[in-house]
Coordinates of C-alpha atoms in Angstrom, one line a residue:
X1 CA -39.8 -14.6 -39.6
X2 CA -42.3 -16.7 -41.6
X3 CA -41.1 -17.4 -45.1
X4 CA -37.5 -16.7 -44.2
X5 CA -34.8 -19.4 -44.7
X6 CA -33.6 -20.5 -41.3
X7 CA -30.0 -20.1 -42.5
X8 CA -30.7 -16.3 -42.9
X9 CA -32.3 -15.8 -39.4
X10 CA -29.2 -14.0 -37.9
X11 CA -28.9 -11.7 -40.9
X12 CA -32.6 -10.9 -41.0
X13 CA -32.6 -10.2 -37.3
X14 CA -29.6 -7.9 -37.6
X15 CA -31.3 -6.1 -40.5
X16 CA -34.6 -5.7 -38.6
X17 CA -32.8 -4.4 -35.5
X18 CA -30.9 -1.9 -37.6
X19 CA -34.1 -0.7 -39.2
X20 CA -35.8 -0.5 -35.8
X21 CA -32.9 1.6 -34.4
X22 CA -33.1 3.9 -37.5
X23 CA -36.8 4.4 -37.0
X24 CA -36.3 5.1 -33.3
X25 CA -33.5 7.6 -33.8
X26 CA -34.9 9.7 -36.7
X27 CA -38.1 11.3 -37.8
X28 CA -37.2 10.4 -41.4
X29 CA -35.6 7.1 -42.4
X30 CA -33.5 6.2 -45.3
X31 CA -32.5 2.5 -45.1
X32 CA -31.8 -0.5 -47.3
X33 CA -31.2 -4.1 -46.7
X34 CA -31.3 -7.5 -48.4
X35 CA -34.5 -8.9 -46.9
X36 CA -37.0 -6.0 -47.3
X37 CA -37.6 -3.1 -49.7
X38 CA -35.5 0.0 -49.1
X39 CA -36.9 3.1 -47.5
X40 CA -36.0 6.6 -48.8
X41 CA -36.6 9.5 -46.5
X42 CA -39.8 8.0 -45.2
X43 CA -41.5 10.0 -42.4
X44 CA -42.0 8.1 -39.1
X45 CA -45.1 9.6 -37.4
X46 CA -46.3 9.0 -33.9
X47 CA -43.0 9.7 -32.2
X48 CA -42.6 8.4 -28.6
X49 CA -43.2 10.9 -25.8
X50 CA -39.8 10.3 -24.1
X51 CA -36.7 11.7 -25.8
X52 CA -35.5 8.3 -26.8
X53 CA -37.5 5.1 -26.9
X54 CA -35.6 2.5 -24.8
X55 CA -34.9 -0.8 -26.5
X56 CA -33.4 -3.9 -25.0
X57 CA -32.1 -7.1 -26.4
X58 CA -32.4 -10.2 -24.3
X59 CA -31.1 -13.7 -24.4
X60 CA -33.6 -16.3 -23.3
X61 CA -37.2 -15.5 -23.0
X62 CA -38.2 -14.8 -19.4
X63 CA -40.4 -17.8 -19.3
X64 CA -37.4 -20.0 -20.2
X65 CA -35.1 -18.3 -17.7
X66 CA -37.6 -19.0 -14.9
X67 CA -38.1 -22.6 -16.0
X68 CA -34.4 -23.2 -16.0
X69 CA -34.1 -21.9 -12.5
X70 CA -37.0 -23.8 -11.0
X71 CA -35.2 -27.2 -10.3
X72 CA -32.4 -25.4 -8.5
X73 CA -34.7 -23.3 -6.4
X74 CA -36.8 -26.4 -5.5
X75 CA -33.6 -28.3 -4.6
X76 CA -32.4 -25.4 -2.5
X77 CA -35.5 -25.3 -0.3
X78 CA -36.4 -29.0 -0.1
X79 CA -35.8 -30.9 3.2
X80 CA -32.5 -32.6 3.1
X81 CA -33.0 -35.1 5.9
X82 CA -36.2 -36.9 7.0
X83 CA -38.0 -34.4 9.2
X84 CA -35.4 -31.8 8.4
X85 CA -35.9 -28.1 7.8
X86 CA -37.1 -27.0 4.4
X87 CA -40.2 -27.4 2.3
X88 CA -41.2 -28.5 -1.2
X89 CA -42.1 -25.7 -3.6
X90 CA -44.6 -26.6 -6.3
X91 CA -44.4 -25.2 -9.8
X92 CA -47.5 -23.0 -9.2
X93 CA -45.9 -21.6 -6.0
X94 CA -42.7 -20.9 -7.8
X95 CA -44.5 -19.2 -10.7
X96 CA -46.3 -16.9 -8.1
X97 CA -42.9 -16.2 -6.4
X98 CA -41.2 -15.4 -9.7
X99 CA -44.0 -13.4 -11.3
X100 CA -44.1 -9.6 -11.5
X101 CA -45.2 -9.1 -7.8
X102 CA -43.4 -12.1 -6.3
X103 CA -40.3 -12.1 -4.1
X104 CA -37.9 -13.8 -6.5
X105 CA -35.9 -11.6 -8.8
X106 CA -36.1 -13.9 -11.9
X107 CA -36.7 -13.3 -15.6
X108 CA -35.2 -10.9 -18.0
X109 CA -32.9 -8.0 -16.9
X110 CA -35.8 -5.6 -17.7
X111 CA -38.1 -7.6 -15.4
X112 CA -35.6 -7.6 -12.6
X113 CA -35.0 -3.8 -13.0
X114 CA -38.8 -3.2 -12.9
X115 CA -39.2 -5.3 -9.8
X116 CA -36.3 -3.6 -7.9
X117 CA -37.6 -0.2 -8.9
X118 CA -41.2 -1.2 -7.8
X119 CA -39.9 -2.4 -4.5
X120 CA -38.1 0.9 -4.0
X121 CA -41.3 2.8 -4.8
X122 CA -43.5 0.7 -2.5
X123 CA -41.1 0.0 0.4
X124 CA -38.5 2.8 0.1
X125 CA -35.6 0.4 -0.2
X126 CA -32.2 2.0 -0.9
X127 CA -30.2 -1.3 -1.0
X128 CA -30.6 -4.5 -2.9
X129 CA -28.9 -7.7 -2.0
X130 CA -29.5 -10.8 -4.0
X131 CA -28.5 -14.4 -3.8
X132 CA -27.4 -15.7 -7.3
X133 CA -26.2 -19.2 -6.4
X134 CA -28.3 -21.8 -4.8
X135 CA -29.4 -25.4 -5.2
X136 CA -26.3 -26.6 -7.1
X137 CA -26.7 -24.2 -10.1
X138 CA -24.0 -24.8 -12.7
X139 CA -21.2 -22.2 -12.6
X140 CA -22.0 -20.8 -16.1
X141 CA -25.5 -20.1 -15.0
X142 CA -24.3 -18.3 -11.9
X143 CA -21.8 -16.4 -14.1
X144 CA -24.4 -15.4 -16.6
X145 CA -26.6 -14.1 -13.8
X146 CA -23.8 -12.0 -12.3
X147 CA -22.8 -10.6 -15.7
X148 CA -26.4 -9.5 -16.3
X149 CA -26.7 -7.9 -12.9
X150 CA -23.4 -6.1 -13.4
X151 CA -23.8 -5.0 -17.0
X152 CA -27.5 -4.4 -17.4
X153 CA -29.5 -4.3 -14.1
X154 CA -27.2 -2.2 -11.9
X155 CA -26.4 0.4 -14.6
X156 CA -30.0 0.8 -15.5
X157 CA -31.1 1.3 -11.9
X158 CA -28.2 3.7 -11.2
X159 CA -29.3 5.7 -14.3
X160 CA -33.0 5.6 -13.3
X161 CA -32.1 6.9 -9.9
X162 CA -29.7 9.5 -11.1
X163 CA -26.7 7.9 -9.4
X164 CA -23.2 8.0 -10.8
X165 CA -22.1 4.9 -12.8
X166 CA -20.5 2.1 -10.8
X167 CA -16.9 0.9 -11.2
X168 CA -15.7 0.2 -14.7

């Protein structure tokens, strides 16, 4: 995006995504846009091994999603009364817990999907139950998490496992 007018970012992103989808879906690409030279029946070598290369669009970067969640997780676990139950979680501990092999299912939908499928492979789980609201999280944050679980995570796992789609 260097050299692109910030006012054009959305249009450039949409064009680049459109071109990427054209490259993914065809061995020869004919494409034109406003922000790069046109392509006319250009061959696309080195095709992916799978039938269709999967692509995902995300919102926040995983790092940002995890950073946004940390204060709420810390609040949820901290002792609430002097000598009360709970513990303080450091940023380093949280990073380990929320990383690829940690117990917390945080990050992008793709990362959560990968973690659930890894746990299924390692531990043979056939159910997943997650807690999406803790530590005073704002309602929109909880709603966004639920929406991503319902619209991206669960359908991808069902598809990967060959299960029928869930309720519409």
